[in-house]
Coordinates of C-alpha atoms in Angstrom, one line a residue:
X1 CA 12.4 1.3 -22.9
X2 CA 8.8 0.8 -22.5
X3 CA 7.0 2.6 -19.3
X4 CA 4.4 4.0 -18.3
X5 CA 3.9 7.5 -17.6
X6 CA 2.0 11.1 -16.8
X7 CA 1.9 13.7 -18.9
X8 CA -0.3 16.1 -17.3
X9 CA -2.7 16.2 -14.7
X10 CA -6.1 15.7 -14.5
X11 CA -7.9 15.7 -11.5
X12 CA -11.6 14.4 -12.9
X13 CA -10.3 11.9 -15.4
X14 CA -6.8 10.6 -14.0
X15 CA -6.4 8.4 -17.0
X16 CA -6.2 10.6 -19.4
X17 CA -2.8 12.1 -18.2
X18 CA -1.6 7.8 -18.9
X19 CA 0.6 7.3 -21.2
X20 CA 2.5 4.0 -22.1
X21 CA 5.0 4.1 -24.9
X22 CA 8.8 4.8 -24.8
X23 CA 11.2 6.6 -22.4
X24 CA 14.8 7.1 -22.0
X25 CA 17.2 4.5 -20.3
X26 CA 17.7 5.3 -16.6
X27 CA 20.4 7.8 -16.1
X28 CA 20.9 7.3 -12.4
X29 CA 22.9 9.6 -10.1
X30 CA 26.3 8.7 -8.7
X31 CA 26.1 5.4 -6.8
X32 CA 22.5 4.3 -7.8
X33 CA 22.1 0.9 -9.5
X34 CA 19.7 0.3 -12.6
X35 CA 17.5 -2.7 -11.7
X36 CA 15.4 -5.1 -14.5
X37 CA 11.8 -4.8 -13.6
X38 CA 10.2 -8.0 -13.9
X39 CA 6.5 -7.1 -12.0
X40 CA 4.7 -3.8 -10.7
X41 CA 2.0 -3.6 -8.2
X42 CA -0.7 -0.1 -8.8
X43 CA -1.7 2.2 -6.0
X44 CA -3.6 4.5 -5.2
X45 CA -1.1 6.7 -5.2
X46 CA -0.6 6.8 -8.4
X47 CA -4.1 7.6 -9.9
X48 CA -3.1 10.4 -7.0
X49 CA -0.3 11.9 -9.3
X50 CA -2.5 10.9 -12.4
X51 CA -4.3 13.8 -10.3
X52 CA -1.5 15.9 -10.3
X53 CA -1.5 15.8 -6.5
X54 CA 2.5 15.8 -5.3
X55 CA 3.4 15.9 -8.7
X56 CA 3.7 19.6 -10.0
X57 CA 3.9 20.4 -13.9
X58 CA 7.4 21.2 -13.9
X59 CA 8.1 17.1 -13.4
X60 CA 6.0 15.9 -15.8
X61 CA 6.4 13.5 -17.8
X62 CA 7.0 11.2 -14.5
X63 CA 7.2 7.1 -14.9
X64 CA 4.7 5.9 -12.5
X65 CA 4.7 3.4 -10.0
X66 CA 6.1 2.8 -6.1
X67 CA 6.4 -1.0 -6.2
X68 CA 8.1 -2.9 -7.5
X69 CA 10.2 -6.3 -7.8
X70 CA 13.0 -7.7 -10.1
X71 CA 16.8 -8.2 -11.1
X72 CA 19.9 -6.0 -9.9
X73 CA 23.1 -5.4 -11.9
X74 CA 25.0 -8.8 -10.2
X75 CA 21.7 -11.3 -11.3
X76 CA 20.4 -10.9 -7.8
X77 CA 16.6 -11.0 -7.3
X78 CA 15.2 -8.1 -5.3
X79 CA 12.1 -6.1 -3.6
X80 CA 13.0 -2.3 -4.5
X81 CA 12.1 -0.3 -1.3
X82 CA 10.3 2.5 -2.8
X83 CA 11.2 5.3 0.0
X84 CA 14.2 7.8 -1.1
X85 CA 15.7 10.3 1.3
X86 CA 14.6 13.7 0.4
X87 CA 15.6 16.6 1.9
X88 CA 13.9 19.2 -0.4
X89 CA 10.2 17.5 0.9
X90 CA 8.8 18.5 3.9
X91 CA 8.6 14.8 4.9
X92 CA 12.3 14.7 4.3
X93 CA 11.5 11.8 2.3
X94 CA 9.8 11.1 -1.2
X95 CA 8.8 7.9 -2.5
X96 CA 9.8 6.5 -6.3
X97 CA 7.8 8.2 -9.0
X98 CA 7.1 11.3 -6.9
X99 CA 11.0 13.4 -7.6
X100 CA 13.0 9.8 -9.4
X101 CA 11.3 7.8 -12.0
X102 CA 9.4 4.8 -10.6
X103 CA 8.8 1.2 -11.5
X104 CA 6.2 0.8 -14.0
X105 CA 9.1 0.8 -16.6
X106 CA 11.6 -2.4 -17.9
X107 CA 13.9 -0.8 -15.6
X108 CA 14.5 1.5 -12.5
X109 CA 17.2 3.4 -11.0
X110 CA 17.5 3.4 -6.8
X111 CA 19.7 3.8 -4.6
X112 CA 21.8 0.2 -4.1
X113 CA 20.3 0.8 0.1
X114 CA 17.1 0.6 -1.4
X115 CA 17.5 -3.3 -2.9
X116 CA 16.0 -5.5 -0.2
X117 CA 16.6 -10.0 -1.3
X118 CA 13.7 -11.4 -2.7
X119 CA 13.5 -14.9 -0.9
X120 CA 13.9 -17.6 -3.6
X121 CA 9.7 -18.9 -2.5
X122 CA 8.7 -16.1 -3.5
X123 CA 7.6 -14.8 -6.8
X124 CA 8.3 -11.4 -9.0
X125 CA 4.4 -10.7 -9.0
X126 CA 3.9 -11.6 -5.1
X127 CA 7.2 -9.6 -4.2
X128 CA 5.9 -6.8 -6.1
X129 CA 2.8 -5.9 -3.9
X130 CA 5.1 -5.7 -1.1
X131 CA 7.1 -2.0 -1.1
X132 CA 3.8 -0.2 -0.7
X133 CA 0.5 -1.5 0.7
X134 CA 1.9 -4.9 2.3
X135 CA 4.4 -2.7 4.4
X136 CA 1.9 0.2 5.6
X137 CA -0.3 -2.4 6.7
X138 CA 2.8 -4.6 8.8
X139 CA 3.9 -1.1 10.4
X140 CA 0.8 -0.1 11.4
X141 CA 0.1 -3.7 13.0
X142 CA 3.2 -3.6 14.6
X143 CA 5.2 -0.7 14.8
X144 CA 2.6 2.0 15.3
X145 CA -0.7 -0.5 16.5
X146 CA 1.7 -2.8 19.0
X147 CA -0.6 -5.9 17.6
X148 CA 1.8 -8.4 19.8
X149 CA -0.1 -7.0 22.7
X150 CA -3.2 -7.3 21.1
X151 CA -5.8 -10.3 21.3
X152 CA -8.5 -8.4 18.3
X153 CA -7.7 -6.1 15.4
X154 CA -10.9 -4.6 13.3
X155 CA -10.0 -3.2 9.8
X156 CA -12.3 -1.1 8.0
X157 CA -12.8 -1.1 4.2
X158 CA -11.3 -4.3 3.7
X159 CA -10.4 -4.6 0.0
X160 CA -8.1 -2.2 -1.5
X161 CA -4.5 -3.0 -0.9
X162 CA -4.0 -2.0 2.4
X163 CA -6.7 -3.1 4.3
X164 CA -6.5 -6.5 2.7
X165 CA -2.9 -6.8 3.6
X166 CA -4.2 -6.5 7.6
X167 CA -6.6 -8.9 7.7
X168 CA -4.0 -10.9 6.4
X169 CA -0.9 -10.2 8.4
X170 CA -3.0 -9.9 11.4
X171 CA -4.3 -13.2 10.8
X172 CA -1.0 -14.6 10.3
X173 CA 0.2 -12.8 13.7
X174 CA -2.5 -14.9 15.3
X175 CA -5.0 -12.5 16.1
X176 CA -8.8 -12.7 15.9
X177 CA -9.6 -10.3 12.6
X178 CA -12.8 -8.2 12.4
X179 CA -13.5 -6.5 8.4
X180 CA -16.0 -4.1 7.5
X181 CA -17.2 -3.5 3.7
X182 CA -19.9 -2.2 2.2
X183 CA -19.9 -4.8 -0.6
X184 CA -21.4 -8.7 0.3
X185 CA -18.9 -10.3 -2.4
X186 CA -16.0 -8.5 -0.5
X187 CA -17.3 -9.7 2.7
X188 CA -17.2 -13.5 1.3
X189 CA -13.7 -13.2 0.4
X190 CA -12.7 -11.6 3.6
X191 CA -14.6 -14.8 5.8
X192 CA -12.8 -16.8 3.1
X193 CA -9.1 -15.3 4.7
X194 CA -10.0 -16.5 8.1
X195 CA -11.8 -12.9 9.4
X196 CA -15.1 -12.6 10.9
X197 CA -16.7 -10.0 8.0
X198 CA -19.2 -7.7 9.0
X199 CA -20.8 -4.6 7.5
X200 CA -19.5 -1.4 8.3
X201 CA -21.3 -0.1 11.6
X202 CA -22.2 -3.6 12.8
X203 CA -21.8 -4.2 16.0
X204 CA -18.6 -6.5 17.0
X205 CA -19.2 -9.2 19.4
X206 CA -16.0 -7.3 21.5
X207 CA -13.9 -4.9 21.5
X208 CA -10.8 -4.7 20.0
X209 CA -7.5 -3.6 21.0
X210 CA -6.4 -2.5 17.3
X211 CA -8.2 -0.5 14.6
X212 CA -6.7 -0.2 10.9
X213 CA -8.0 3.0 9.2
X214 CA -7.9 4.1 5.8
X215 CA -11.6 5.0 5.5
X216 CA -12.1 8.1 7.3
X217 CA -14.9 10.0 8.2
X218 CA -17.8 7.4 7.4
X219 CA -16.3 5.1 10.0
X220 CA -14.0 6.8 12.2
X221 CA -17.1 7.0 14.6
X222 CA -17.5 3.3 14.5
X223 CA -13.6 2.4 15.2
X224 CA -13.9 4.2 18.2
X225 CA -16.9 3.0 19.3
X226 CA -15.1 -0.4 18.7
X227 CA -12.0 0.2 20.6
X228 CA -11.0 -1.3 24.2
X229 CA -9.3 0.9 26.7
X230 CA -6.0 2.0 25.9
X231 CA -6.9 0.6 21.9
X232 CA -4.2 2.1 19.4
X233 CA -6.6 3.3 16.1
X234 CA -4.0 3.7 13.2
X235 CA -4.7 5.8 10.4
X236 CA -3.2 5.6 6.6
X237 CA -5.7 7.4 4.7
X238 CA -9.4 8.6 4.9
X239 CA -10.1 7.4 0.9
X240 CA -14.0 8.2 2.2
X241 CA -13.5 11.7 3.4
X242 CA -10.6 13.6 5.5
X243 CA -12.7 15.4 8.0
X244 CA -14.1 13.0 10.5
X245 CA -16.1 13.8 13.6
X246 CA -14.5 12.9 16.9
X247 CA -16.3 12.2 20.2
X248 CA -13.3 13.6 22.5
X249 CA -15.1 12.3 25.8
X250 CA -14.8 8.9 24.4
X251 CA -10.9 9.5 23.2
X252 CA -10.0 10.7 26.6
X253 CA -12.3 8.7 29.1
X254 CA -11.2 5.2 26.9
X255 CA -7.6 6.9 26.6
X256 CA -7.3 5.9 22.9
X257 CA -4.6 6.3 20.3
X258 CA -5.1 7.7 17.0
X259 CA -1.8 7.5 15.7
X260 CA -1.1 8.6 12.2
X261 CA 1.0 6.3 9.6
X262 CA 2.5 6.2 6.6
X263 CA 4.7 3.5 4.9
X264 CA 7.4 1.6 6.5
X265 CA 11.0 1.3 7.3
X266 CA 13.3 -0.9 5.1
X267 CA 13.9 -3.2 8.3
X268 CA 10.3 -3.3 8.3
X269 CA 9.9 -4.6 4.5
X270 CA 13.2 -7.3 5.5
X271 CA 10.3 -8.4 8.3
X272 CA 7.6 -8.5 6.8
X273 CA 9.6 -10.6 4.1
X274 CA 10.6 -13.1 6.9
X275 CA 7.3 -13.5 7.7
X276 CA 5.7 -14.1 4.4
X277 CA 8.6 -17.0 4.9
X278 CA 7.3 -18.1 7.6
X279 CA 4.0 -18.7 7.7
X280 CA 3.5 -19.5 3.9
X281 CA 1.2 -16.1 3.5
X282 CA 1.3 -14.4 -0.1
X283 CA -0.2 -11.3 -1.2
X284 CA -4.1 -11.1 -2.4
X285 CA -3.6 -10.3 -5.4
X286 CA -6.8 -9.3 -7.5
X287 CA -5.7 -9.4 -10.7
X288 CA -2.5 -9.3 -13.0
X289 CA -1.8 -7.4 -16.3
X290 CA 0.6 -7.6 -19.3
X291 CA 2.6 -4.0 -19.6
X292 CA 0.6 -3.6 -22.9
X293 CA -2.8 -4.0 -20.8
X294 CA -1.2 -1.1 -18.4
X295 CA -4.3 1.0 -19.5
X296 CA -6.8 -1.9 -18.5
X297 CA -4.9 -2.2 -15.4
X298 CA -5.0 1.4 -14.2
X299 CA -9.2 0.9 -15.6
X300 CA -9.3 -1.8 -12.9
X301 CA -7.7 0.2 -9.8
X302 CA -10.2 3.0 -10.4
X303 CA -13.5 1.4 -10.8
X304 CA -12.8 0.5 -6.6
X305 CA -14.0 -3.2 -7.6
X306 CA -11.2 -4.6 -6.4
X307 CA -10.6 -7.5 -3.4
X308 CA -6.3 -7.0 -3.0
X309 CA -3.2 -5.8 -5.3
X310 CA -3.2 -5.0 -8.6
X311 CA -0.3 -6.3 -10.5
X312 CA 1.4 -5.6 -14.3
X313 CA 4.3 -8.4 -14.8
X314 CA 6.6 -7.4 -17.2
X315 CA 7.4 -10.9 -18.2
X316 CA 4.1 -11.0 -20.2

């Protein structure tokens, strides 16, 4: 079957350990189901195992790939929920291309708890940005950054996957959206969502009772500053630097949160589905790929000029 796959890794020039070519069929363990992939969504996670980070030597060659989106052994359409139970990780979980093949292939093995339905409105390419980014983003809105008691959310580095899916779902929840980039064409699209877009530093007309964070250092100063009393800061990733500087008489005189997140629960992916439902919102998706324009595709996550999810649909 065709997939794509590293070989090695390289941390300076990630693409360079891509391969796309032939693998062997699926040969799943006791009880897991083989599902036809019909679309992919990129992350940065994997130009991360590209990078050979959480992806040691001795399981390469690794298919590639947490999300995913397509047809179980019964003809039913599903959202694969990329998060496998792992008791040999420290996290006592792994996610789907990390210790089991993932998705960028025509098909997948999971575990049959790990098919979520696909609601019929939505489609293979949409359903596929879900598993990953779409889901950190809903649980840190609502799980981790309790957004039903909040009136403002601010999301920094609005953009890449994640941050794009908050301004949206917090839009959708009803709430009054505040996104920072560094780029004027991101900030367009962003006012086009429904935000208010700002550059990153500016000063917000109020404070806000939610801050998503996946930049890090460069504006971890700035989402406190932001921040109301009692304001829940949730934090993904620090994709501009890990080590941030933090005013502790501010944390403890404003009694902030900085709560730490990562992923979702399936419940949380059936939710977020509903929603999606619901209110008629559908991934940003910034651009979509054949599986013999992988390559291209992975070109496009890593040049960072992206506004939303990067897609490869299998169909074409």
């Amino acid at each position: 079957m065709r997939a794509a796959y590293a070989i090695a890794a390289d941390p300076d020039d990630p693409r360079s350990a891509l391969r796309v070519g032939d693998r062997p069929e699926p040969t799943p363990p006791d009880g897991w189901v083989t599902v036809e992939v019909r679309a992919a969504s990129l992350n940065q996670h994997d130009l991360w195992s590209l990078r050979g980070v959480g992806l040691p030597a001795d399981r390469l060659p690794m298919i590639l790939g947490c999300d995913g989106a397509g047809v179980d052994p019964d003809g039913n359409e599903v959202v694969i929920y990329p998060v496998v139970a792992d008791e040999n990780d420290p996290r006592g979980l792994s996610l789907l291309s990390e210790r089991h093949p993932g998705t960028l292939a025509e098909r997948v093995a999971v575990p049959p708890e790990s098919l979520v339905a696909k609601p019929a409105g939505l489609s293979f390419v949409d359903a596929s940005c879900l598993p990953t980014a779409w889901l950190t983003a809903y649980h840190m809105l609502t799980t981790r950054g309790r957004a039903e008691d909040a009136d403002a959310v601010l999301v920094q580095g609005a953009g890449g996957g994640v941050a794009t899916a908050a301004v949206a779902l917090a839009l959708a929840m009803g709430k009054r959206v505040y996104g920072t980039s560094r780029d004027p064409g991101k900030r367009e699209r962003i006012a086009e969502l429904g935000a208010t877009a700002v550059e990153p530093g500016a000063r917000l007309p109020e404070r806000v009772d939610v801050v998503i964070e996946s930049v890090g250092a460069p504006t971890f100063d700035h989402s406190m500053k932001c921040a109301n009393p009692g304001a829940r800061i949730v934090v993904c990733g620090a994709t501009g630097g890990h080590l941030a500087t933090v005013d502790l008489r501010r944390l403890f005189a404003m009694r902030l949160d900085v709560l730490g997140s990562t992923m979702g629960t399936r419940d949380d992916l059936e939710a977020l589905l509903d929603l999606l439902v619901t209110t008629g919102v559908r991934p940003v998706v910034d651009s979509t790929y054949g599986f013999s324009a992988v390559g291209d595709a992975f070109a496009r996550l890593e040049s960072g000029d992206i506004f939303g999810k990067v897609v490869v649909d299998l169909l074409h």
